[in-house]
Short mmCIF file of C-alpha atoms and ligand atoms in Angstrom, two decimals:
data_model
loop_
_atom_site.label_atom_id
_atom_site.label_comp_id
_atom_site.label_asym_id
_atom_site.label_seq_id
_atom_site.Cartn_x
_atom_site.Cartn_y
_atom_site.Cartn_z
CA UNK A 26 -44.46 39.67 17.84
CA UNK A 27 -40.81 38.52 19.01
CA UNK A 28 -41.67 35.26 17.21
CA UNK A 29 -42.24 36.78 14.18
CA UNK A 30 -39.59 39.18 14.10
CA UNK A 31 -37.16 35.77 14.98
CA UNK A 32 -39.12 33.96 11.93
CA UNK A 33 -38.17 36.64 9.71
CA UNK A 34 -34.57 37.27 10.40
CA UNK A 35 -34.58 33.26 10.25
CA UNK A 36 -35.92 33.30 6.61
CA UNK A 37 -33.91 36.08 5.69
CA UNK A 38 -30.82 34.28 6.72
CA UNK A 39 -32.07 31.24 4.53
CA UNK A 40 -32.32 33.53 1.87
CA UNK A 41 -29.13 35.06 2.18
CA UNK A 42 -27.11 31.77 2.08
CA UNK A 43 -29.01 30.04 -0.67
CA UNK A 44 -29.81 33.12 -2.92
CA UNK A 45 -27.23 35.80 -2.18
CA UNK A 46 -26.54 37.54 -5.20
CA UNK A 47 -22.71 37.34 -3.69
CA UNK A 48 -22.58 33.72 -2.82
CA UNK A 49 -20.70 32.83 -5.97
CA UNK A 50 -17.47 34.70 -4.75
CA UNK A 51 -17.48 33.50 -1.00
CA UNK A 52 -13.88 31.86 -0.59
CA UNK A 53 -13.41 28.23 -1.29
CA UNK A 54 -12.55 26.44 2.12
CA UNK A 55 -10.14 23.79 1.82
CA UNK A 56 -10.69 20.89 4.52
CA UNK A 57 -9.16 17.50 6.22
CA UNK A 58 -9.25 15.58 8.44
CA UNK A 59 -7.08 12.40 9.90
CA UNK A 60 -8.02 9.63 12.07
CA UNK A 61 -6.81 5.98 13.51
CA UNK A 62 -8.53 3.04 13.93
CA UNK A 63 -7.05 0.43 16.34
CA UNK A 64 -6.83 -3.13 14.06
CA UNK A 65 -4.68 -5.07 16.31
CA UNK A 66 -6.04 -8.84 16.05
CA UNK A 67 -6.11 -11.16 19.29
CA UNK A 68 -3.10 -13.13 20.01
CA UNK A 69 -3.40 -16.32 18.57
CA UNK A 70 -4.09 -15.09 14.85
CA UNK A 71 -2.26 -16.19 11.74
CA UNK A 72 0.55 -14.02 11.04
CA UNK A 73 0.68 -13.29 7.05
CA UNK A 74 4.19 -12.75 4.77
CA UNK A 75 5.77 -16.33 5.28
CA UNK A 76 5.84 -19.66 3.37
CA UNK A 77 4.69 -21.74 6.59
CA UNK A 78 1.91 -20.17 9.07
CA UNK A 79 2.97 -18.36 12.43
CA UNK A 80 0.74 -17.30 15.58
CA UNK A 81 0.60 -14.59 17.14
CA UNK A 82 2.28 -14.62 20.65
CA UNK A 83 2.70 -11.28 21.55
CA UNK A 84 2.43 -7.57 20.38
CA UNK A 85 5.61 -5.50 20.01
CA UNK A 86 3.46 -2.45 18.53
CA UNK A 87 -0.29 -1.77 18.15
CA UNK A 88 -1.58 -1.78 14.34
CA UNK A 89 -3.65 1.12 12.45
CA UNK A 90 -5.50 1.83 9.66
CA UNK A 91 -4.61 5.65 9.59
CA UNK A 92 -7.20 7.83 7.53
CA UNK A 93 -7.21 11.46 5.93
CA UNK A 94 -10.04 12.69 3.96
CA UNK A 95 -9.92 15.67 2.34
CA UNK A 96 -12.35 18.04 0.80
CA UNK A 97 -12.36 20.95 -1.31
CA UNK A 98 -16.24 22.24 -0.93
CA UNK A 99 -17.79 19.76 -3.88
CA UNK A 100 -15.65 16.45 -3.86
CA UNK A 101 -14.82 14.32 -0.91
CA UNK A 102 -11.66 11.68 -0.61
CA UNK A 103 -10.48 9.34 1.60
CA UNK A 104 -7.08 7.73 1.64
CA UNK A 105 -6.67 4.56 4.07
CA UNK A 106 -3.62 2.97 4.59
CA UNK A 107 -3.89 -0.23 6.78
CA UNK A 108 -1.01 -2.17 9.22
CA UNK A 109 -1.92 -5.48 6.99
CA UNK A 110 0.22 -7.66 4.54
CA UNK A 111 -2.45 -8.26 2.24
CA UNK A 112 -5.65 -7.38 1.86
CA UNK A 113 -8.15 -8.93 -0.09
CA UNK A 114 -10.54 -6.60 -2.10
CA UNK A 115 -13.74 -8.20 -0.16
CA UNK A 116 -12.40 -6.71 3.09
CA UNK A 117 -11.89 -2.96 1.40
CA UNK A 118 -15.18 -3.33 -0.69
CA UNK A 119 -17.25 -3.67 2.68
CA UNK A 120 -14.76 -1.18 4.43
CA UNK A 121 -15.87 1.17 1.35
CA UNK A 122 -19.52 0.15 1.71
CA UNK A 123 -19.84 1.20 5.53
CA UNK A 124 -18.08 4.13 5.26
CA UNK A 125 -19.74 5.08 1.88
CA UNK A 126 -23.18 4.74 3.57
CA UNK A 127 -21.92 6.80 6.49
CA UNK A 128 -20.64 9.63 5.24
CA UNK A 129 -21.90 10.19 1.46
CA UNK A 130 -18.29 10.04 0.53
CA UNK A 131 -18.55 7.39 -2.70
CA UNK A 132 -17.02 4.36 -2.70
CA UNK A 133 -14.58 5.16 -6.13
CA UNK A 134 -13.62 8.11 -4.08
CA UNK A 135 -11.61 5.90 -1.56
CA UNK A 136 -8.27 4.63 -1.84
CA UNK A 137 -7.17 1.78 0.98
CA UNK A 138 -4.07 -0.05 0.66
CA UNK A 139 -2.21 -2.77 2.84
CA UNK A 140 1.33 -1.20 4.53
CA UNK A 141 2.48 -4.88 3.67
CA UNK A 142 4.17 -5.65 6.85
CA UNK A 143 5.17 -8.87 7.57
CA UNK A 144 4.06 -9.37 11.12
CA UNK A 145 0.06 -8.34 10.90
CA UNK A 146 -2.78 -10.59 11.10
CA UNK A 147 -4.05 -12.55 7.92
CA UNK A 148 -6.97 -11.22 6.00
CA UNK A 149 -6.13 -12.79 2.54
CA UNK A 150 -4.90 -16.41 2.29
CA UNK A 151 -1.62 -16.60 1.34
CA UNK A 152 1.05 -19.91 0.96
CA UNK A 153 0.52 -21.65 4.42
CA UNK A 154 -1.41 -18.79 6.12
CA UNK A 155 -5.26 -19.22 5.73
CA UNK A 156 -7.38 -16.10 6.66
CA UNK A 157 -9.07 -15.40 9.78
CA UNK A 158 -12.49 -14.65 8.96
CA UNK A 159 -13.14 -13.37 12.16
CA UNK A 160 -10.56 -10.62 12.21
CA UNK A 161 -11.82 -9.64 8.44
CA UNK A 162 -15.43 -8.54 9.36
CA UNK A 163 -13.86 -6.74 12.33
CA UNK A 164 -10.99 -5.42 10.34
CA UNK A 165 -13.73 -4.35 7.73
CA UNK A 166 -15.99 -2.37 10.27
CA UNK A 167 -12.34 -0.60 11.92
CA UNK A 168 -11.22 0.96 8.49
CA UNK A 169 -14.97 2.53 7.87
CA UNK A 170 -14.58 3.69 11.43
CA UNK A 171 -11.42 5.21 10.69
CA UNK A 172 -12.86 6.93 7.58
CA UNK A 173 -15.64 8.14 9.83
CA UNK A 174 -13.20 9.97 12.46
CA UNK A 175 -11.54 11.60 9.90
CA UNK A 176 -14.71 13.09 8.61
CA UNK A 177 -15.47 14.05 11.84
CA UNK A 178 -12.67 15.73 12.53
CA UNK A 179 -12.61 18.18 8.83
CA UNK A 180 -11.68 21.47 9.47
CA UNK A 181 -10.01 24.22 7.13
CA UNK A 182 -6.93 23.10 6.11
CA UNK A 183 -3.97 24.02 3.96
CA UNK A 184 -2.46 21.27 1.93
CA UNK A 185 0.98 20.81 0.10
CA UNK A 186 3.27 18.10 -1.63
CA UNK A 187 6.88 17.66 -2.16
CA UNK A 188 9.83 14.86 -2.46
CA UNK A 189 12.85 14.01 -0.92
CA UNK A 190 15.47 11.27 -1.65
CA UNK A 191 16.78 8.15 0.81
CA UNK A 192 18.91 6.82 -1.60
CA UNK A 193 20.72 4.11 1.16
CA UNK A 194 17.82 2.30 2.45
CA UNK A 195 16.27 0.57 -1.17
CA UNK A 196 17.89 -2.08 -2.93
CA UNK A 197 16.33 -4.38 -5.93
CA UNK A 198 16.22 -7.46 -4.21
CA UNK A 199 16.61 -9.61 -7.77
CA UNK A 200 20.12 -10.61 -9.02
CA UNK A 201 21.90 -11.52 -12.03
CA UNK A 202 24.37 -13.80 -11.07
CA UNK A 203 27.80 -15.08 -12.45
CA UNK A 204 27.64 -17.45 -15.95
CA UNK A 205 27.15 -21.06 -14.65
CA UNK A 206 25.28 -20.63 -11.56
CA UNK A 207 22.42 -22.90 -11.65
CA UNK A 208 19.11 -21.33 -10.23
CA UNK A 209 16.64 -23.83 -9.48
CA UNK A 210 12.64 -22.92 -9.36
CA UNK A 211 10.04 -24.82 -7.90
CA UNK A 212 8.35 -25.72 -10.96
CA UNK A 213 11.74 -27.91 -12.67
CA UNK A 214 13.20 -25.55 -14.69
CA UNK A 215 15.78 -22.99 -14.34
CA UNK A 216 15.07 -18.85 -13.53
CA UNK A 217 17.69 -16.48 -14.82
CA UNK A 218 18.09 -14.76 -11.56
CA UNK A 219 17.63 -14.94 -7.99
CA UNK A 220 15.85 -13.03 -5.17
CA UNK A 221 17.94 -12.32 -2.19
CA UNK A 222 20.87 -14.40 -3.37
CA UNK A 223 22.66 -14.19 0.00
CA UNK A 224 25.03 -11.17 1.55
CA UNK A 225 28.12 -10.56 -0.41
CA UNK A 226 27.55 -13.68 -2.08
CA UNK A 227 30.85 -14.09 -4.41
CA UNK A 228 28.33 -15.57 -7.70
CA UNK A 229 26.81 -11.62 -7.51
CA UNK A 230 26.78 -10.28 -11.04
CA UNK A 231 24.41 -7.52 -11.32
CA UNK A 232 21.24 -6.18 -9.67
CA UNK A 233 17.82 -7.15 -12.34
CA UNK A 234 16.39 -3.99 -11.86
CA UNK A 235 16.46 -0.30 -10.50
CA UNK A 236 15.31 1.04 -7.37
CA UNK A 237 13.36 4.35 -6.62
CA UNK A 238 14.93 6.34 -3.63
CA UNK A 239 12.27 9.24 -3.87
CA UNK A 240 9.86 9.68 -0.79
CA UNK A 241 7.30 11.77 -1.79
CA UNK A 242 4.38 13.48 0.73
CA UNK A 243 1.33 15.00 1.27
CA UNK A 244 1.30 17.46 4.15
CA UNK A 245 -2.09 18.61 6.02
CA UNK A 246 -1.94 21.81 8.01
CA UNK A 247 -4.54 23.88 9.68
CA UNK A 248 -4.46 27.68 8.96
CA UNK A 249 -2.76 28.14 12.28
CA UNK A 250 -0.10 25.90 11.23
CA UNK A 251 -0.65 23.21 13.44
CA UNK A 252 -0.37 19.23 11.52
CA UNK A 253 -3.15 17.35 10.61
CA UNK A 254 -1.13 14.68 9.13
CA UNK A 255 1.29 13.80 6.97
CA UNK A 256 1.20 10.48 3.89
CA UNK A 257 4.30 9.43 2.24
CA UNK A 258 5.29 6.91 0.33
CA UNK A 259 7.82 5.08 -0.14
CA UNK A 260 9.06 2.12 -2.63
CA UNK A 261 10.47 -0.47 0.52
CA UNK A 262 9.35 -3.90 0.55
CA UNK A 263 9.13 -3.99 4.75
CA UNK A 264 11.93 -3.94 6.89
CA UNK A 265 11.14 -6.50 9.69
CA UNK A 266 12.50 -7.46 12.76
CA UNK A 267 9.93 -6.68 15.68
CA UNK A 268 9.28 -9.38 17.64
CA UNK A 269 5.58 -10.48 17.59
CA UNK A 270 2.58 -7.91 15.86
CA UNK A 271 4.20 -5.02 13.95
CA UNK A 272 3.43 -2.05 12.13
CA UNK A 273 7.27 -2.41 10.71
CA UNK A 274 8.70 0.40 9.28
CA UNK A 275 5.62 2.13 8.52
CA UNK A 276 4.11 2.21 11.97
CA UNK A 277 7.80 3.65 13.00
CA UNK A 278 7.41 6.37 10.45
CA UNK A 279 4.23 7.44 11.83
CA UNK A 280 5.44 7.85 15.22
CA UNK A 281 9.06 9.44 14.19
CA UNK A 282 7.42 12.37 11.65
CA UNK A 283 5.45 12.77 14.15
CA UNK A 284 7.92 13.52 16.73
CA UNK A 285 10.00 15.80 14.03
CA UNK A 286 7.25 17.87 13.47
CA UNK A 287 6.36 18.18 17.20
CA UNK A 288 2.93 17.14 16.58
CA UNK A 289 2.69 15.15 19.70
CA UNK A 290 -0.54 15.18 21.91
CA UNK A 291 -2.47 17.12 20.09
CA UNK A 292 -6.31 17.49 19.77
CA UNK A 293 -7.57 15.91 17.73
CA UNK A 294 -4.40 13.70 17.39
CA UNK A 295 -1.88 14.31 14.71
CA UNK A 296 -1.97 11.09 11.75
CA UNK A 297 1.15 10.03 10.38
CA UNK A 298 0.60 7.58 7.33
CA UNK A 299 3.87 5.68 5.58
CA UNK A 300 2.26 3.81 2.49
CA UNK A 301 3.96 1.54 -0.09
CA UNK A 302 5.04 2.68 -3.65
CA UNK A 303 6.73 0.37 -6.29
CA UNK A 304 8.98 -2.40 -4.13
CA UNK A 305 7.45 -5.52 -5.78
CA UNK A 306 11.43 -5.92 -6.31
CA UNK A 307 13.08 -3.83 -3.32
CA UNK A 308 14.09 -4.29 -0.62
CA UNK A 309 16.49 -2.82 2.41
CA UNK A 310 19.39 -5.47 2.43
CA UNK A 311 22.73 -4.39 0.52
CA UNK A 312 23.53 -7.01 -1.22
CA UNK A 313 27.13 -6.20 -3.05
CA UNK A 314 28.37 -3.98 -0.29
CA UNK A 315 27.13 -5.83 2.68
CA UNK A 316 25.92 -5.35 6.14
CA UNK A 317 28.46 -6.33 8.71
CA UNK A 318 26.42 -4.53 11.59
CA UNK A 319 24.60 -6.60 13.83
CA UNK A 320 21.16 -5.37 14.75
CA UNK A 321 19.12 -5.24 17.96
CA UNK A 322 15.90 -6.76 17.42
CA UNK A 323 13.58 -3.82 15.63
CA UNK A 324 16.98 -1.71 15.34
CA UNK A 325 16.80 -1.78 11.97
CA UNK A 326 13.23 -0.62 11.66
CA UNK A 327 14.17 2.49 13.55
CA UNK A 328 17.02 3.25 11.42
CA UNK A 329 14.93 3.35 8.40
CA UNK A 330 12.24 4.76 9.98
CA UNK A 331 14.05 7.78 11.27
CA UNK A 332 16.10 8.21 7.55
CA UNK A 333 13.17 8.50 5.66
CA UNK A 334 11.41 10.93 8.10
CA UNK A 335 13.89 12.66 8.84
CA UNK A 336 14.63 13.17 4.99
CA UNK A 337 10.56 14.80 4.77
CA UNK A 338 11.00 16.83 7.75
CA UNK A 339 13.91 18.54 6.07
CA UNK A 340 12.18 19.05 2.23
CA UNK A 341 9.29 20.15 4.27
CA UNK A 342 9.57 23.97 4.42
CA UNK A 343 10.40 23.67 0.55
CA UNK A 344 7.20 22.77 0.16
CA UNK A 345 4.19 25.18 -1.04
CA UNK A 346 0.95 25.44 0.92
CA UNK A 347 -2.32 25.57 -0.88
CA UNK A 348 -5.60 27.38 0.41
CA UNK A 349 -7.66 25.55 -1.96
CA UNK A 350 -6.75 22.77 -4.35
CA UNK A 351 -9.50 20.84 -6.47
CA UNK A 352 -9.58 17.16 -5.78
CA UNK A 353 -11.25 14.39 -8.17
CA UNK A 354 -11.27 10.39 -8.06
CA UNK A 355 -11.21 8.29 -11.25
CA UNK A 356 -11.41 4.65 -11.28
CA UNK A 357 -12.11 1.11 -13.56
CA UNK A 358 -11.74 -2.11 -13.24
CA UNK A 359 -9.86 -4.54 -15.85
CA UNK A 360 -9.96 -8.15 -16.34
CA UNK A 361 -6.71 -10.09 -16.40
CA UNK A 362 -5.88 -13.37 -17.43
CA UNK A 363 -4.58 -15.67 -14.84
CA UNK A 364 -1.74 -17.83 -15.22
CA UNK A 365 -3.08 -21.60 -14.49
CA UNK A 366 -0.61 -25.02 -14.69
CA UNK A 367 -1.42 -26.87 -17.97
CA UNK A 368 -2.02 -30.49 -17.26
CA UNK A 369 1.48 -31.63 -17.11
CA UNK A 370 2.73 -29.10 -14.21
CA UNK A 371 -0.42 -30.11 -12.29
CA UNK A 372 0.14 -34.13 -12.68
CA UNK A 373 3.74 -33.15 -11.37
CA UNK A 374 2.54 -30.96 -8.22
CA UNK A 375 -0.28 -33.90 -7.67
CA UNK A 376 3.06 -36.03 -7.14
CA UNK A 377 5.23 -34.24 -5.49
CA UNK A 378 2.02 -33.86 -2.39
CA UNK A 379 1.50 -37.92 -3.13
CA UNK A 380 5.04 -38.21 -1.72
CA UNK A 381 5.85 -35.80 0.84
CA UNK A 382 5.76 -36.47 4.51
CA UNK A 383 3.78 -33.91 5.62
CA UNK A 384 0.58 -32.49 4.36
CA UNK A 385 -0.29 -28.67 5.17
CA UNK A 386 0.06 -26.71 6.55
CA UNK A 387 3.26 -28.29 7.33
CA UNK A 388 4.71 -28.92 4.12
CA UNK A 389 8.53 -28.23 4.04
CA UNK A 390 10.52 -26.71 1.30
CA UNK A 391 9.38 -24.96 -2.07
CA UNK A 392 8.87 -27.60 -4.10
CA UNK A 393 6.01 -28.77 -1.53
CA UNK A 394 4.28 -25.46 -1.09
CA UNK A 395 4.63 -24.98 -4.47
CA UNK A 396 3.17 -27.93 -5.70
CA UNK A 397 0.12 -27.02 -2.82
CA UNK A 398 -0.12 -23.67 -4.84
CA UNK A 399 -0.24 -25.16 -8.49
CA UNK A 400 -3.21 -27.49 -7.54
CA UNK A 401 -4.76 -24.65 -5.98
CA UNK A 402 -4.84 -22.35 -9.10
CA UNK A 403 -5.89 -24.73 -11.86
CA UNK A 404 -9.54 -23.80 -9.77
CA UNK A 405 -8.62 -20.76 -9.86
CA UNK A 406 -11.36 -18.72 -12.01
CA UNK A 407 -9.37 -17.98 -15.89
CA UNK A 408 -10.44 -14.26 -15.19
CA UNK A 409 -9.94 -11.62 -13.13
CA UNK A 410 -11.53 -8.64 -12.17
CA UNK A 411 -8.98 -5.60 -10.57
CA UNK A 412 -10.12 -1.65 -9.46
CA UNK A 413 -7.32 0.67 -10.81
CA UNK A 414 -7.81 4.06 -9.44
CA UNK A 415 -6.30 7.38 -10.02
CA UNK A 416 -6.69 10.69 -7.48
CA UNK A 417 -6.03 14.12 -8.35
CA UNK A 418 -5.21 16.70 -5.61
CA UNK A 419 -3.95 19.90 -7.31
CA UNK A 420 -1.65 19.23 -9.56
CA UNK A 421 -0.44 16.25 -7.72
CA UNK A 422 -1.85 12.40 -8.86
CA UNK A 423 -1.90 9.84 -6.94
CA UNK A 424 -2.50 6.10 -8.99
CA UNK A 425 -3.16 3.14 -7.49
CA UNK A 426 -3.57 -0.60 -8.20
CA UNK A 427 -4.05 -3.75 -5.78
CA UNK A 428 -0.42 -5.42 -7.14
CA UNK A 429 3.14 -5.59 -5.23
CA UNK A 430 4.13 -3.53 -8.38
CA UNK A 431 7.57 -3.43 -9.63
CA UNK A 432 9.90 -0.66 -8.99
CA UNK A 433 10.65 -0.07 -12.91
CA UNK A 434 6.49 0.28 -13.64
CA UNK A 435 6.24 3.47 -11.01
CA UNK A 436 9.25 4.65 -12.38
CA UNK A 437 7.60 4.36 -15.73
CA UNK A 438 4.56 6.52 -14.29
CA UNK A 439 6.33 9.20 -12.76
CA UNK A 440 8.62 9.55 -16.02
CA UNK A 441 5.41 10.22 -18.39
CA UNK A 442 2.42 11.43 -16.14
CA UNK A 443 0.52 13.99 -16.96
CA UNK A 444 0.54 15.46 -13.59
CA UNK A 445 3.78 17.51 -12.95
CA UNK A 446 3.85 15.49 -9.45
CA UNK A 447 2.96 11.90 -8.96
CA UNK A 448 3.44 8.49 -7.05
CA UNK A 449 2.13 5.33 -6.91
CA UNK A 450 0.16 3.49 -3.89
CA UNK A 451 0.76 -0.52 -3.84
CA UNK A 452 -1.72 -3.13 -2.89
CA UNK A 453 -4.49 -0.70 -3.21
CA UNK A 454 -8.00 -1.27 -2.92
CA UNK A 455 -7.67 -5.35 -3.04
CA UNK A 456 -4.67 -7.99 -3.46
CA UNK A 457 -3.82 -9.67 -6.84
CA UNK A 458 -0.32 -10.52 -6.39
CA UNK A 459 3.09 -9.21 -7.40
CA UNK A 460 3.40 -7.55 -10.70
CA UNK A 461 6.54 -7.95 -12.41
CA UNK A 462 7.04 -6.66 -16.17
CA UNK A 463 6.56 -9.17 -19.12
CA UNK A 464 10.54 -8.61 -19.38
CA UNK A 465 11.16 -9.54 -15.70
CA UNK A 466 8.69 -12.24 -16.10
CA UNK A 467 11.14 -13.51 -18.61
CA UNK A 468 13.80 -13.44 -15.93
CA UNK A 469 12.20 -15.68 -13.74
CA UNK A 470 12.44 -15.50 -10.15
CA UNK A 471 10.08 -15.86 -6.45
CA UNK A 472 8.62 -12.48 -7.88
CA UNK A 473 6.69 -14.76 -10.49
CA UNK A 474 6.57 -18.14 -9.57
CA UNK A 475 2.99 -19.18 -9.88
CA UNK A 476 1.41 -19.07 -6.68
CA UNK A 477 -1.45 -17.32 -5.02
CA UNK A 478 1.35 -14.41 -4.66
CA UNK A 479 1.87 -14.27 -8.10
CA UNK A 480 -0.68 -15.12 -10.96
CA UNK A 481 -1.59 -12.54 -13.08
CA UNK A 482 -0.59 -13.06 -16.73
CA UNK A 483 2.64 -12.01 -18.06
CA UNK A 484 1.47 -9.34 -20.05
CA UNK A 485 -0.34 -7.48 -16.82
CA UNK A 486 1.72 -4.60 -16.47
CA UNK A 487 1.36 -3.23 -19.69
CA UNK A 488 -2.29 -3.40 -19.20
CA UNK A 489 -2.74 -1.80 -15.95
CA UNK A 490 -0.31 1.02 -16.55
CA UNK A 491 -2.35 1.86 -19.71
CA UNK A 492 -5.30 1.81 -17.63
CA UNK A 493 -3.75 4.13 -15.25
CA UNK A 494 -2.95 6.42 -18.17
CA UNK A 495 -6.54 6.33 -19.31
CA UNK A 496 -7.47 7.46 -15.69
CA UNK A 497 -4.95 9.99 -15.54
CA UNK A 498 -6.05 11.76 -18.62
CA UNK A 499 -9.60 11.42 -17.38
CA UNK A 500 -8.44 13.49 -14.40
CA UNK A 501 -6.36 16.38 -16.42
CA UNK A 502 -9.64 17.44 -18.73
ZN1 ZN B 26 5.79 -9.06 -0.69
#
């Protein structure tokens, strides 16, 4: 009897949550979650961001991936943003794939993008770094688990974006400079300006571009008020300056917004994430006005650190707090041209490796590793294929593309978005290089040197912003 009575009230309860005449108006719940994976390689790895290779020796601070997902009752997403230079869009795709078959969250509904610090192990093969294949499939599995502990940890949440300004810390890194100084490239001919062209350097003319001092942010709160984390993003190259394996500046965020917003020790932990905008062509040194201060080793990485959180914790109580906010993913993938060496540049980088002393991965100077790099991309394949992705949270979009864009192309999609609030994530969801515009292309300049940094043709940014547009507008129906 007892049994039956519990059968019934069992079936009625069914009943009542699938067919409930009432179901339609229950409230929406709003979740998230945050998580960290450790991705910290073994010493010994090849350290990614310079022209010659470096080992690791020692670690100053441990690396992340640091994961949110969000979800608003119907649609799922997960934003990754990894301690990594570069990372190559096999490494994400199987990242995507594990965590995909984990949690039913898809694929195209994931965003993952490299911090680009300068002191992380190599996962993509850049100048005289080579990848370590062995920290890949391990790197791989730790960004899936990362997207797994967030999902474990959902709970309601209240959600809200806003923007601040550090207007001191970003400075376009690409000069003009005075009529008759002779910039030589690697290639034999002449660029019309220079990166870093040296600290009050008296041949300054002007900067070649803008820079974009907003920090913008996505906070995650539980109904008690209590953080869940907290992404910004910011358009800074790196800062640099730790000794050994960093998180740079973005690792230093995490922990500093953390301590503003006394979110220390808490269960489950808070999840600070720092990711990169548009700095294919900033960075933090002031060129004109110079920087007579000497810095501590990793000084500097606190400094900018604590400006730029310190600028969020104060816009934060601006900010409104949503109950409920829809979310959506849109993404495609484009082809590109790549930009190989006609016969002529390749017989000339063929001769320059003929004759110099050293083969690599200890070839010295940029004519050398850039005569390495031009033999390497006439194999390259003449095509291309790159994921451009757009999410929408509310009324805030984020866009993303797997390029060390230029400052002036976010700029461009802020200025004429659809979305009343956006940014953009670099380096997202794979690694094709910088993207400069066709005009700065024109300029000349490291930025576009052909390389395996660089490669995508000239006319790529036009392209991929369009195909950001066409996601955007996907996203506002
Ligand atoms: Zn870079």
């Amino acid at each position: 009897m007892k049994y039956t009575v519990l059968r019934l009230t069992l079936l009625c309860a069914l009943c009542a949550s699938v067919v409930h005449p009432f179901a339609a108006d229950a409230p929406r719940v709003f979740r998230a979650g945050a998580a960290t994976s450790n991705i910290t390689p073994k010493l010994g790895t090849s350290i990614n961001g310079n022209m010659s290779d470096g080992k690791a020796t020692h670690v100053h601070d441990e690396l992340h991936s640091r994961a949110i997902v969000l979800d608003d009752g119907t649609t799922k997403l997960a934003i990754v943003v990894n301690d990594s230079c570069l990372v190559p869009r096999e490494v994400f795709d199987e990242a995507k794939r594990l965590a995909s078959e984990a949690t039913g969250i898809p694929a195209s509904h994931m965003l993952m993008s490299a911090t680009h610090t300068h002191s992380a192990a190599s996962s993509a093969s850049v100048f005289q770094s080579e990848a370590d294949m062995e920290y890949r499939a391990f790197f791989a599995v730790r960004i899936a688990d990362a997207i797994r502990r967030a999902n474990n940890n959902l709970a309601p949440a209240r959600i809200g974006w806003g923007k601040g300004s550090v207007l001191g810390q970003v400075h376009n890194r690409r000069w003009h400079m005075q009529p008759g100084t002779v910039l030589k490239n690697p290639f034999g001919t002449e660029d019309q300006v220079k990166m870093n062209p040296g600290m009050k350097n008296p041949a300054l003319l002007k900067p070649a571009g803008p820079t974009d001092p907003e920090v913008w942010f996505v906070t995650l709160q539980r109904t008690n008020g209590q953080h869940i984390a907290l992404l910004a993003d910011y358009s800074l190259h790196y800062v640099g300056g730790n000794p050994g394996i960093s998180a740079d500046y973005y690792g230093a965020f995490a922990d500093r917004i953390q301590e503003l917003l006394q979110a220390d020790r808490q269960d489950p932990p808070f999840v600070g994430l720092m990711a990169n905008g548009t700095s294919g062509d900033i960075n933090n040194i002031p060129w004109r006005d110079g920087d007579t201060n000497k810095y501590a080793p990793g000084q500097k990485i606190k400094i900018v650190a604590n400006a730029v959180a310190t600028e969020v914790a104060r816009a934060l109580p601006g900010v409104k707090l949503h109950d409920w906010v829809p979310l959506a993913a849109a993404q495609k993938e484009i082809s590109l041209g790549v930009r190989k060496p006609d016969p002529a540049a390749l017989d000339r980088a063929k001769d320059i490796l003929a004759k110099a002393p050293n083969q690599f991965p200890r070839l010295k100077g940029l004519d050398e590793i850039y005569a390495r790099e031009t033999v390497q991309m006439a194999d390259y394949p003449d095509r291309v294929q790159l994921i451009l992705q757009a999410l929408r949270i509310g009324d805030l979009a984020i866009t993303a593309a797997p390029c060390e864009i230029f400052v002036e192309i976010g700029l461009e999609l802020k200025a004429q978005n659809p979305f009343p609030a956006s940014f953009t994530i670099s380096l997202a969801n794979g690694y094709n290089g910088y993207l400069p515009t066709p005009a700065q292309h024109a300029l000349g300049g490291y930025e576009t040197w052909r390389a395996k940094s660089s490669y995508l043709e000239v006319n790529a940014s036009p392209q991929i912003t369009a195909g950001l547009r066409e996601l955007l507008g996907q996203l506002k129906k």
